[in-house]
Amino acid sequence: MATEAGGALLLLVATAVALVWANSPWSGSYEALWGTEAGIRVGALDLAMDLGHWVNDALMALFFFVIGLEVRRELSVGELTDRRRVTVPLLAGVGGMLLPAAIFLLVAPGGEAARAWAAVIGTDTAFLLGALAVVGPRLSTQLRVFLLTLTVVDDVVAVSVIGLFYSGEVRVLPMVLMAALGAVIALLSSRGVWRTAPYAALVVLLWLATVEAGLHASIAGMLGGLLVGASRPRRDRVLEAAERVRAFAQSPMVEVGRSARAGLERSMSVNERLQAALHPWSSYVVVPVFALANAGVDLRGGVLADALSSRLTWAVALGLVVGKFVGIGTTALLAARLGAGSLPVGVGRGHVLGGAALSGIGFTVSLLVVGLALDDPVLRDEATVGVLLAALLATALGWATFRLAALRGEGDADLPRRLARPVDPEVDHVKGPADAPLTLVEYGDYECPFCARATGVGDELRRRFGDRLRYVFRHLPLHDVHPRAELAARAAVAAGLQGRFWQMHEALYAHQDALDYDDLVGHAQDVGLDVDRFVRDLDSPEVVLRVRDDVASAEASGARGTPTFFVGEERHTGPWDAETLARALEEG
């Protein structure tokens, strides 16, 4: 239950329950339940819908709000910030919508059935990742990132299509109110308002305005999520939160505890805190309840046989299974071959095709479109059977594709996990005995605020393990976000040529706000270097090459951010506090 497979399992259970219930002697109670009226009345305000509409128009707004938050985070601080990495998956996402829609329109009968064409363009991200965890490679981090980037296109386009093609009569005044509420959410985000309550209240009002405007509620969810900004933790706020927690440890009083909690919350962006709070509800409540309310097709009386002989059923199934597999797979591999971009490190052609196959699971979005597009209950049942059939066939196709890829030598779809370049005491910067039985390697960046904190972790571990531990520092300047980090790394290497690496290392971390050229010369003087030699060495080919060698070893070892630790030769994942790293060293 702690993994994405848990959410997929609940989704399957809910689907099975819905199908069994709808085909049981108590099927009447299934229809009666979702037709039950429920409402909220406050004075003149009266909002009443049946339970089926509450699920599809309210709970699904929460589902798309979480998706909007995820997309905004990826755009602000995630994979989508590096445009070089997103070209291939974004092109694949477009191919994975156009071909399925074309196949559907070629196979489906005309008339009302053709209105369900959008049922094949979306992918159920939760179900996709759950299926990947079950039938995919043992480690699939890089493939997961590729597929998440791809589904950004699906999610945004699918919601836009729902809003444009499947909404009712649009009313102008509520739309003006929607725009005003969206502007207020964006303003709060830009001003750095960190409490979640104002955002939650405004998104609820945005949902109400959207319903009143005649648009589908998914628009409110996606729009609200996209407007809540995401950012990386700021060093000053992290340090402030740590001080407040320390104060609570010394004085465990209610007021101090509240202050510590507020400090911790403020150190993280509203976007990520809302995701952490709502994601379990979306995965373990909203999506299973949606499946329970929408997957209950009564297949008795020849309905299943009729559906399996229906062009609409097979238009949906073929559009999702064949369209996604060929559209995504072909577009991604062709784009990479033509040089439009590259596949992520560790992701092979078989992995891409396996992920493309699993993308044919359209479940949640597909069922939502079917319910909105088709009024004829017979057509709706046929399309629903097509969605369920596609989920089964896509999962089986994905499993078979991954097995074939494994036979061809494509194992894990993950970053490398072993240290590519062994520690060499003659080359590496090493603290502790060269032949110590325990080794901790850190890839760091002198402008990274969290690396500065990690230096204390290394010192604490050396005090704990003594001569049993050698601590190795390697350079990974992230010049895209830290423009002075590479020059600082060269300064440390230049100091090392005079036997003062660790002194310069500590000076650079102690003065992270002073890493310009003149500042580095001042640090060199402070640590007792021959300044003239230091200046010459700073730009020497030997020093530049040494930093580049460290960066190359980081890339080859799967280190993408800082700080990254290797315990022995294995890349450490998870927290990197002293206690966690100590346990990893002892267990290794």
Coordinates of C-alpha atoms in Angstrom, one line a residue:
M1 CA 0.0 0.0 0.0
A2 CA 3.0 2.3 0.4
T3 CA 3.7 2.0 -3.4
E4 CA 1.9 3.0 -6.5
A5 CA 1.0 -0.6 -7.0
G6 CA -1.2 -0.2 -3.9
G7 CA -3.4 2.4 -5.6
A8 CA -3.7 0.3 -8.7
L9 CA -4.7 -2.7 -6.6
L10 CA -7.5 -0.7 -5.0
L11 CA -8.6 0.5 -8.4
L12 CA -8.8 -3.1 -9.6
V13 CA -10.7 -4.1 -6.5
A14 CA -13.2 -1.3 -6.9
T15 CA -13.7 -2.1 -10.6
A16 CA -14.3 -5.8 -9.8
V17 CA -16.8 -4.9 -7.0
A18 CA -18.6 -2.6 -9.4
L19 CA -18.9 -5.3 -12.1
V20 CA -20.0 -8.0 -9.7
W21 CA -22.5 -5.7 -8.0
A22 CA -24.0 -4.5 -11.3
N23 CA -24.4 -8.1 -12.5
S24 CA -25.8 -9.5 -9.2
P25 CA -29.4 -9.9 -8.1
W26 CA -28.8 -6.6 -6.2
S27 CA -27.9 -4.6 -9.3
G28 CA -30.9 -2.3 -8.7
S29 CA -29.3 -1.1 -5.5
Y30 CA -26.2 -0.2 -7.5
E31 CA -28.1 2.1 -9.8
A32 CA -30.2 3.5 -6.9
L33 CA -27.1 4.3 -4.8
W34 CA -25.5 6.5 -7.5
G35 CA -28.8 8.1 -8.3
T36 CA -29.4 9.2 -4.7
E37 CA -29.8 13.0 -4.4
A38 CA -27.4 14.8 -2.0
G39 CA -26.9 18.5 -1.6
I40 CA -25.6 21.4 0.4
R41 CA -27.9 24.2 1.3
V42 CA -26.7 27.5 3.0
G43 CA -29.4 30.2 2.9
A44 CA -30.3 30.8 -0.7
L45 CA -27.4 28.7 -1.9
D46 CA -28.6 25.2 -2.9
L47 CA -26.2 22.9 -4.6
A48 CA -27.8 19.5 -5.2
M49 CA -26.7 16.6 -7.4
D50 CA -27.0 12.8 -7.4
L51 CA -24.1 10.8 -5.9
G52 CA -22.8 9.9 -9.4
H53 CA -22.4 13.5 -10.3
W54 CA -20.8 14.3 -7.0
V55 CA -18.2 11.7 -7.8
N56 CA -17.7 12.8 -11.4
D57 CA -18.0 16.6 -10.8
A58 CA -16.5 17.1 -7.4
L59 CA -14.2 14.2 -6.5
M60 CA -12.7 14.2 -10.0
A61 CA -12.0 18.0 -9.6
L62 CA -9.8 17.0 -6.7
F63 CA -8.1 14.3 -8.8
F64 CA -7.3 16.8 -11.5
F65 CA -6.2 19.4 -8.9
V66 CA -3.5 16.9 -7.8
I67 CA -2.5 16.4 -11.4
G68 CA -2.3 20.2 -11.9
L69 CA -0.1 20.5 -8.8
E70 CA 2.2 17.7 -10.2
V71 CA 2.5 19.4 -13.6
R72 CA 3.3 22.8 -12.1
R73 CA 6.0 21.2 -9.9
E74 CA 7.5 19.5 -12.9
L75 CA 7.5 22.8 -14.8
S76 CA 9.0 24.8 -11.9
V77 CA 11.6 22.5 -10.3
G78 CA 11.2 19.1 -11.9
E79 CA 12.1 17.4 -15.2
L80 CA 10.3 19.9 -17.3
T81 CA 12.7 22.7 -16.3
D82 CA 15.3 21.1 -18.6
R83 CA 13.8 21.6 -22.1
R84 CA 16.5 19.3 -23.5
R85 CA 15.1 16.3 -21.6
V86 CA 11.4 16.8 -22.5
T87 CA 11.4 17.0 -26.3
V88 CA 11.2 13.3 -26.9
P89 CA 8.5 12.5 -24.3
L90 CA 6.4 15.5 -25.3
L91 CA 6.6 14.6 -29.0
A92 CA 5.7 11.0 -28.0
G93 CA 2.7 12.3 -26.0
V94 CA 1.4 14.2 -29.1
G95 CA 1.8 11.0 -31.2
G96 CA 0.1 9.1 -28.5
M97 CA -3.0 11.3 -28.9
L98 CA -3.3 11.8 -32.6
L99 CA -3.0 8.1 -33.7
P100 CA -5.5 6.8 -31.1
A101 CA -8.0 9.4 -32.1
A102 CA -7.5 8.6 -35.8
I103 CA -7.9 4.8 -35.2
F104 CA -11.1 5.5 -33.2
L105 CA -12.7 7.6 -35.9
L106 CA -11.7 5.0 -38.6
V107 CA -13.3 2.1 -36.7
A108 CA -16.2 3.6 -34.8
P109 CA -19.6 4.0 -36.3
G110 CA -20.9 7.5 -37.0
G111 CA -23.6 9.4 -35.2
E112 CA -23.5 9.8 -31.4
A113 CA -20.8 7.1 -31.0
A114 CA -18.3 9.4 -32.8
R115 CA -18.6 11.9 -29.9
A116 CA -16.6 9.6 -27.7
W117 CA -13.4 10.1 -29.7
A118 CA -11.6 11.8 -26.8
A119 CA -12.0 8.6 -24.7
V120 CA -8.9 7.3 -26.3
I121 CA -6.5 10.2 -26.0
G122 CA -5.9 10.2 -22.3
T123 CA -3.8 7.9 -20.1
D124 CA -4.7 7.0 -16.5
T125 CA -1.5 8.1 -14.8
A126 CA -2.2 6.3 -11.5
F127 CA -3.1 3.0 -13.2
L128 CA -0.1 3.3 -15.5
L129 CA 2.4 3.7 -12.7
G130 CA 0.7 1.0 -10.7
A131 CA 0.9 -1.4 -13.6
L132 CA 4.5 -0.4 -14.2
A133 CA 5.4 -1.3 -10.6
V134 CA 3.8 -4.7 -11.1
V135 CA 4.8 -5.8 -14.6
G136 CA 7.7 -3.4 -15.4
P137 CA 11.5 -3.7 -14.7
R138 CA 12.5 -4.2 -11.1
L139 CA 14.0 -0.7 -11.0
S140 CA 12.3 1.8 -13.4
T141 CA 13.0 5.2 -12.0
Q142 CA 14.1 6.7 -15.3
L143 CA 11.3 5.1 -17.3
R144 CA 8.8 6.4 -14.7
V145 CA 10.1 10.0 -15.2
F146 CA 9.9 9.6 -19.0
L147 CA 6.3 8.4 -18.7
L148 CA 5.3 11.1 -16.3
T149 CA 6.7 13.7 -18.6
L150 CA 4.7 12.2 -21.5
T151 CA 1.5 12.1 -19.5
V152 CA 1.7 15.9 -18.9
V153 CA 0.6 16.3 -22.5
D154 CA -2.2 13.8 -22.0
D155 CA -3.4 15.4 -18.8
V156 CA -3.4 19.0 -20.1
V157 CA -4.9 18.2 -23.5
A158 CA -7.5 15.8 -22.1
V159 CA -8.8 18.4 -19.6
S160 CA -8.8 21.1 -22.3
V161 CA -10.8 18.8 -24.6
I162 CA -13.3 18.0 -21.8
G163 CA -13.8 21.7 -21.2
L164 CA -14.1 22.6 -24.9
F165 CA -16.2 19.7 -26.2
Y166 CA -18.1 18.2 -23.3
S167 CA -19.3 21.2 -21.2
G168 CA -22.8 22.5 -21.2
E169 CA -24.1 26.0 -22.0
V170 CA -21.4 28.4 -21.0
R171 CA -22.4 31.5 -18.8
V172 CA -20.2 34.6 -19.0
L173 CA -20.5 36.0 -15.5
P174 CA -19.3 32.9 -13.6
M175 CA -16.4 32.7 -16.1
V176 CA -15.4 36.2 -15.2
L177 CA -15.4 35.2 -11.6
M178 CA -13.3 32.1 -12.5
A179 CA -10.7 34.4 -14.1
A180 CA -10.7 36.7 -11.0
L181 CA -10.3 33.7 -8.6
G182 CA -7.5 32.3 -10.7
A183 CA -5.7 35.7 -10.6
V184 CA -6.0 35.8 -6.8
I185 CA -4.5 32.3 -6.5
A186 CA -1.6 33.3 -8.8
L187 CA -1.1 36.5 -6.8
L188 CA -0.9 34.6 -3.5
S189 CA 1.6 32.2 -5.0
S190 CA 3.8 35.0 -6.4
R191 CA 3.7 36.8 -3.1
G192 CA 4.9 33.7 -1.3
V193 CA 1.9 33.1 0.9
W194 CA 2.8 29.8 2.5
R195 CA -0.4 28.8 4.4
T196 CA -2.5 26.3 2.6
A197 CA -5.9 27.4 3.9
P198 CA -6.3 30.4 1.5
Y199 CA -5.5 28.3 -1.5
A200 CA -7.9 25.6 -0.5
A201 CA -10.7 28.1 0.0
L202 CA -10.1 29.8 -3.3
V203 CA -9.9 26.5 -5.2
V204 CA -13.3 25.5 -3.7
L205 CA -14.7 28.8 -4.9
L206 CA -13.1 28.3 -8.3
W207 CA -14.8 24.9 -8.5
L208 CA -18.2 26.4 -7.7
A209 CA -17.7 29.2 -10.3
T210 CA -16.8 26.6 -12.9
V211 CA -19.9 24.5 -12.2
E212 CA -22.0 27.6 -12.4
A213 CA -20.3 28.6 -15.7
G214 CA -21.4 25.3 -17.3
L215 CA -17.9 24.0 -17.7
H216 CA -16.8 20.6 -16.5
A217 CA -15.3 20.7 -13.0
S218 CA -12.1 19.1 -14.2
I219 CA -11.2 22.5 -15.6
A220 CA -11.3 24.0 -12.1
G221 CA -9.1 21.3 -10.7
M222 CA -6.4 21.4 -13.3
L223 CA -6.4 25.3 -13.4
G224 CA -6.2 25.6 -9.7
G225 CA -3.3 23.1 -9.5
L226 CA -1.3 24.8 -12.2
L227 CA -1.6 28.2 -10.5
V228 CA -0.1 27.0 -7.2
G229 CA 3.6 27.6 -7.5
A230 CA 6.4 25.2 -6.5
S231 CA 9.9 26.1 -5.5
R232 CA 13.0 24.5 -4.1
P233 CA 13.5 24.7 -0.3
R234 CA 15.3 28.0 0.6
R235 CA 18.4 27.6 2.8
D236 CA 17.4 30.4 5.2
R237 CA 14.0 28.9 5.9
V238 CA 15.4 25.4 6.3
L239 CA 17.8 26.7 8.9
E240 CA 15.1 28.7 10.6
A241 CA 12.9 25.6 10.8
A242 CA 15.8 23.6 12.3
E243 CA 16.3 26.3 14.9
R244 CA 12.6 26.2 15.9
V245 CA 12.7 22.4 16.1
R246 CA 15.8 22.6 18.3
A247 CA 14.0 25.2 20.5
F248 CA 11.1 22.7 20.9
A249 CA 13.5 19.9 21.9
Q250 CA 14.8 22.2 24.6
S251 CA 11.5 23.5 25.7
P252 CA 8.6 21.2 24.7
M253 CA 5.7 23.6 25.1
V254 CA 2.6 23.9 23.0
E255 CA 3.4 27.4 21.7
V256 CA 7.0 26.4 20.8
G257 CA 5.7 23.3 19.1
R258 CA 3.3 25.3 17.0
S259 CA 6.2 27.6 16.0
A260 CA 8.3 24.6 15.0
R261 CA 5.5 23.2 12.9
A262 CA 4.9 26.5 11.2
G263 CA 8.6 26.8 10.5
L264 CA 8.7 23.3 8.9
E265 CA 5.7 24.0 6.8
R266 CA 7.1 27.4 5.6
S267 CA 10.3 25.7 4.5
M268 CA 8.5 23.7 1.9
S269 CA 6.4 25.1 -1.0
V270 CA 2.6 25.1 -0.7
N271 CA 2.5 23.0 -3.9
E272 CA 4.5 20.1 -2.4
R273 CA 2.6 20.2 0.9
L274 CA -0.7 20.1 -0.9
Q275 CA 0.5 17.2 -3.0
A276 CA 1.7 15.3 0.1
A277 CA -1.7 15.9 1.8
L278 CA -4.0 15.2 -1.1
H279 CA -2.1 12.5 -3.1
P280 CA -3.1 9.6 -0.8
W281 CA -6.8 10.8 -0.9
S282 CA -6.6 11.0 -4.7
S283 CA -5.0 7.5 -5.2
Y284 CA -6.7 5.6 -2.4
V285 CA -10.1 7.2 -2.2
V286 CA -11.1 9.4 -5.2
V287 CA -9.9 7.1 -8.1
P288 CA -11.3 3.8 -6.5
V289 CA -14.7 5.5 -5.7
F290 CA -14.8 6.8 -9.3
A291 CA -14.2 3.3 -10.6
L292 CA -16.9 1.9 -8.3
A293 CA -19.4 4.5 -9.6
N294 CA -18.5 4.2 -13.3
A295 CA -17.3 0.7 -14.1
G296 CA -20.5 -1.1 -13.1
V297 CA -21.8 -2.3 -16.5
D298 CA -24.6 -4.9 -16.5
L299 CA -23.3 -7.5 -18.9
R300 CA -26.3 -9.9 -18.6
G301 CA -28.8 -10.5 -21.3
G302 CA -26.3 -10.7 -24.1
V303 CA -24.8 -7.2 -23.4
L304 CA -21.2 -8.6 -23.3
A305 CA -21.6 -10.5 -26.5
D306 CA -23.2 -7.5 -28.2
A307 CA -20.4 -5.2 -26.9
L308 CA -17.7 -7.6 -28.2
S309 CA -19.3 -7.5 -31.6
S310 CA -19.7 -3.7 -31.5
R311 CA -17.6 -1.4 -33.6
L312 CA -17.6 1.2 -30.8
T313 CA -16.2 -1.3 -28.3
W314 CA -13.3 -2.1 -30.6
A315 CA -12.8 1.5 -31.6
V316 CA -12.1 2.3 -28.0
A317 CA -10.0 -0.8 -27.3
L318 CA -7.9 -0.5 -30.5
G319 CA -7.6 3.2 -30.2
L320 CA -6.1 2.9 -26.7
V321 CA -4.1 -0.3 -27.1
V322 CA -2.8 -0.1 -30.7
G323 CA -2.9 3.7 -30.9
K324 CA -0.9 4.4 -27.8
F325 CA 1.6 1.5 -28.4
V326 CA 2.4 2.5 -32.0
G327 CA 1.8 6.3 -31.6
I328 CA 4.0 6.7 -28.5
G329 CA 6.6 4.1 -29.3
T330 CA 7.2 5.0 -32.9
T331 CA 7.2 8.8 -32.2
A332 CA 9.6 8.5 -29.3
L333 CA 12.1 6.2 -31.0
L334 CA 12.0 8.1 -34.3
A335 CA 12.5 11.5 -32.5
A336 CA 15.5 10.1 -30.6
R337 CA 16.9 8.6 -33.9
L338 CA 16.5 11.9 -35.7
G339 CA 18.3 13.8 -33.0
A340 CA 15.3 15.8 -31.6
G341 CA 16.4 14.6 -28.2
S342 CA 17.6 11.5 -26.4
L343 CA 16.0 8.9 -24.3
P344 CA 16.8 9.1 -20.5
V345 CA 20.0 7.3 -19.3
G346 CA 19.1 3.7 -18.6
V347 CA 16.0 3.6 -20.8
G348 CA 16.2 1.3 -23.8
R349 CA 13.9 0.9 -26.8
G350 CA 12.2 -2.1 -25.2
H351 CA 11.5 0.0 -22.1
V352 CA 9.9 2.7 -24.3
L353 CA 7.7 0.2 -26.1
G354 CA 6.7 -1.4 -22.8
G355 CA 5.8 2.0 -21.3
A356 CA 3.9 2.9 -24.5
A357 CA 1.9 -0.3 -24.2
L358 CA 0.9 0.5 -20.6
S359 CA -0.1 4.0 -21.7
G360 CA -3.1 2.3 -23.3
I361 CA -4.7 2.1 -19.9
G362 CA -7.1 5.0 -20.3
F363 CA -9.3 4.0 -17.4
T364 CA -10.2 7.1 -15.3
V365 CA -10.1 9.8 -18.0
S366 CA -11.7 7.4 -20.6
L367 CA -14.6 6.5 -18.4
L368 CA -15.1 10.2 -17.6
V369 CA -15.3 11.1 -21.3
V370 CA -17.6 8.2 -22.0
G371 CA -20.0 9.3 -19.4
L372 CA -20.0 12.9 -20.7
A373 CA -20.1 12.1 -24.4
L374 CA -22.7 9.4 -24.7
D375 CA -26.3 9.7 -23.6
D376 CA -27.5 6.4 -25.0
P377 CA -27.0 3.7 -22.3
V378 CA -26.3 1.0 -24.8
L379 CA -23.5 3.0 -26.4
R380 CA -22.2 4.0 -23.0
D381 CA -22.0 0.3 -21.9
E382 CA -20.3 -0.7 -25.2
A383 CA -17.7 2.1 -24.8
T384 CA -17.2 1.2 -21.1
V385 CA -16.5 -2.4 -22.0
G386 CA -14.0 -1.1 -24.5
V387 CA -12.2 0.8 -21.8
L388 CA -12.1 -2.2 -19.5
L389 CA -10.9 -4.5 -22.3
A390 CA -8.2 -2.0 -23.2
A391 CA -6.9 -1.9 -19.7
L392 CA -6.6 -5.7 -19.7
L393 CA -5.0 -5.9 -23.1
A394 CA -2.6 -3.0 -22.5
T395 CA -1.3 -4.5 -19.3
A396 CA -0.8 -7.9 -21.0
L397 CA 1.0 -6.2 -23.9
G398 CA 3.2 -4.2 -21.6
W399 CA 4.1 -7.4 -19.6
A400 CA 5.0 -9.2 -22.8
T401 CA 7.0 -6.3 -24.1
F402 CA 9.0 -5.9 -20.9
R403 CA 9.7 -9.7 -20.9
L404 CA 11.0 -9.6 -24.5
A405 CA 13.1 -6.5 -23.6
A406 CA 14.7 -8.4 -20.7
L407 CA 15.5 -11.3 -22.9
R408 CA 17.3 -8.8 -25.2
G409 CA 19.5 -7.7 -22.3
E410 CA 17.5 -4.6 -21.2
G411 CA 17.2 -4.9 -17.5
D412 CA 16.5 -2.1 -15.1
A413 CA 15.3 1.2 -16.5
D414 CA 17.2 3.2 -13.8
L415 CA 20.2 5.4 -13.4
P416 CA 23.5 3.6 -12.7
R417 CA 23.8 2.7 -9.0
R418 CA 27.5 1.8 -8.8
L419 CA 30.5 4.1 -8.5
A420 CA 31.9 4.2 -12.1
R421 CA 35.4 5.3 -11.1
P422 CA 36.9 3.5 -8.1
V423 CA 38.4 5.6 -5.3
D424 CA 42.1 6.4 -6.0
P425 CA 43.9 7.9 -3.0
E426 CA 46.5 9.3 -5.4
V427 CA 43.9 11.3 -7.2
D428 CA 40.8 11.7 -5.0
H429 CA 40.5 14.1 -2.1
V430 CA 40.4 11.7 0.9
K431 CA 40.0 12.3 4.6
G432 CA 41.0 9.3 6.7
P433 CA 43.3 6.3 6.1
A434 CA 43.6 5.3 2.5
D435 CA 43.1 1.7 3.4
A436 CA 40.1 2.2 5.8
P437 CA 37.5 -0.6 5.5
L438 CA 34.5 1.9 5.2
T439 CA 34.2 4.4 2.3
L440 CA 31.8 7.3 1.9
V441 CA 32.0 9.3 -1.3
E442 CA 30.2 12.6 -1.7
Y443 CA 29.6 14.5 -4.9
G444 CA 29.1 18.1 -3.9
D445 CA 28.7 21.7 -5.2
Y446 CA 30.2 24.6 -3.3
E447 CA 27.3 26.9 -4.1
C448 CA 24.7 24.3 -3.0
P449 CA 23.3 25.3 0.5
F450 CA 22.5 21.7 1.4
C451 CA 26.0 20.5 0.5
A452 CA 27.3 23.0 3.1
R453 CA 25.1 21.3 5.7
A454 CA 26.3 17.9 4.6
T455 CA 29.9 18.8 5.3
G456 CA 29.0 18.5 9.0
V457 CA 27.6 15.1 8.4
G458 CA 30.9 13.9 7.0
D459 CA 32.8 15.2 10.1
E460 CA 30.3 13.6 12.4
L461 CA 30.6 10.2 10.7
R462 CA 34.4 10.5 10.9
R463 CA 34.2 11.2 14.6
R464 CA 31.9 8.2 15.0
F465 CA 33.9 5.6 12.9
G466 CA 37.4 7.1 13.4
D467 CA 40.1 5.4 11.3
R468 CA 37.6 2.8 10.0
L469 CA 36.2 5.4 7.6
R470 CA 37.7 7.3 4.7
Y471 CA 35.6 10.2 3.4
V472 CA 36.0 11.2 -0.3
F473 CA 34.9 14.4 -1.9
R474 CA 34.3 14.7 -5.6
H475 CA 33.1 17.8 -7.6
L476 CA 29.7 18.1 -9.2
P477 CA 29.2 21.8 -9.9
L478 CA 25.6 22.3 -11.2
H479 CA 26.4 25.3 -13.3
D480 CA 22.8 25.6 -14.6
V481 CA 21.6 26.6 -11.2
H482 CA 24.9 27.6 -9.5
P483 CA 26.9 29.8 -11.9
R484 CA 29.9 30.2 -9.6
A485 CA 30.2 26.6 -8.5
E486 CA 32.6 25.4 -11.3
L487 CA 35.0 28.2 -10.6
A488 CA 34.8 27.4 -6.9
A489 CA 35.5 23.7 -7.6
R490 CA 38.6 24.7 -9.6
A491 CA 39.7 26.9 -6.7
A492 CA 39.6 23.9 -4.4
V493 CA 41.6 21.7 -6.8
A494 CA 44.1 24.5 -7.3
A495 CA 44.5 24.7 -3.5
G496 CA 45.0 21.0 -3.4
L497 CA 48.0 21.3 -5.7
Q498 CA 49.6 23.2 -2.7
G499 CA 48.4 20.7 -0.1
R500 CA 45.6 22.9 1.1
F501 CA 42.5 21.3 -0.4
W502 CA 40.6 20.7 2.8
Q503 CA 41.3 24.2 4.2
M504 CA 40.0 25.8 1.0
H505 CA 37.1 23.3 1.0
E506 CA 35.9 24.5 4.4
A507 CA 36.5 28.2 3.5
L508 CA 34.3 27.9 0.4
Y509 CA 31.4 26.3 2.3
A510 CA 31.8 28.8 5.1
H511 CA 31.5 31.7 2.6
Q512 CA 29.0 30.5 0.0
D513 CA 28.0 34.1 -0.7
A514 CA 31.6 35.0 -1.7
L515 CA 32.6 32.8 -4.6
D516 CA 33.5 35.4 -7.2
Y517 CA 37.0 35.5 -8.6
D518 CA 38.2 38.2 -6.3
D519 CA 36.7 36.4 -3.3
L520 CA 38.5 33.2 -4.2
V521 CA 41.8 35.0 -4.3
G522 CA 41.0 36.3 -0.9
H523 CA 40.2 32.8 0.4
A524 CA 43.5 31.6 -1.1
Q525 CA 45.4 34.2 0.9
D526 CA 43.5 33.4 4.1
V527 CA 44.4 29.7 3.9
G528 CA 48.1 30.4 3.3
L529 CA 48.5 29.7 -0.4
D530 CA 51.0 31.1 -2.8
V531 CA 48.5 33.4 -4.4
D532 CA 50.4 33.9 -7.7
R533 CA 50.6 30.2 -8.2
F534 CA 47.0 29.8 -7.2
V535 CA 45.9 32.3 -9.8
R536 CA 48.0 30.5 -12.5
D537 CA 46.6 27.1 -11.5
L538 CA 43.0 28.2 -11.4
D539 CA 42.7 28.2 -15.2
S540 CA 45.3 25.5 -16.0
P541 CA 44.3 22.5 -18.1
E542 CA 45.2 20.2 -15.3
V543 CA 42.8 21.8 -12.9
V544 CA 40.0 22.2 -15.4
L545 CA 40.4 18.5 -16.5
R546 CA 40.3 17.3 -12.9
V547 CA 36.9 18.9 -12.3
R548 CA 35.6 17.6 -15.6
D549 CA 36.7 14.1 -14.7
D550 CA 34.7 14.3 -11.5
V551 CA 31.6 15.5 -13.3
A552 CA 32.0 12.7 -15.9
S553 CA 32.3 10.1 -13.1
A554 CA 29.2 11.5 -11.5
E555 CA 27.2 11.2 -14.8
A556 CA 28.4 7.6 -15.2
S557 CA 27.6 6.8 -11.6
G558 CA 24.0 8.1 -11.8
A559 CA 24.6 11.2 -9.6
R560 CA 22.3 13.9 -10.9
G561 CA 22.0 16.3 -7.9
T562 CA 23.9 17.4 -4.9
P563 CA 24.8 16.2 -2.4
T564 CA 24.9 12.6 -3.7
F565 CA 26.5 9.9 -1.5
F566 CA 28.0 6.5 -2.3
V567 CA 28.4 4.0 0.5
G568 CA 31.3 2.0 -0.7
E569 CA 30.5 1.6 -4.4
E570 CA 26.7 1.7 -4.1
R571 CA 24.7 5.0 -4.6
H572 CA 22.8 5.9 -1.5
T573 CA 19.1 6.8 -1.9
G574 CA 16.9 8.5 0.6
P575 CA 17.8 10.8 3.5
W576 CA 21.5 11.7 4.1
D577 CA 21.5 12.6 7.7
A578 CA 24.3 11.2 9.9
E579 CA 22.2 8.5 11.5
T580 CA 20.9 7.2 8.1
L581 CA 24.3 7.2 6.5
A582 CA 25.9 5.5 9.6
R583 CA 23.4 2.7 9.3
A584 CA 24.1 2.3 5.6
L585 CA 27.8 2.2 6.3
E586 CA 27.4 -0.5 9.0
E587 CA 25.0 -2.6 6.9
G588 CA 27.2 -2.2 3.8

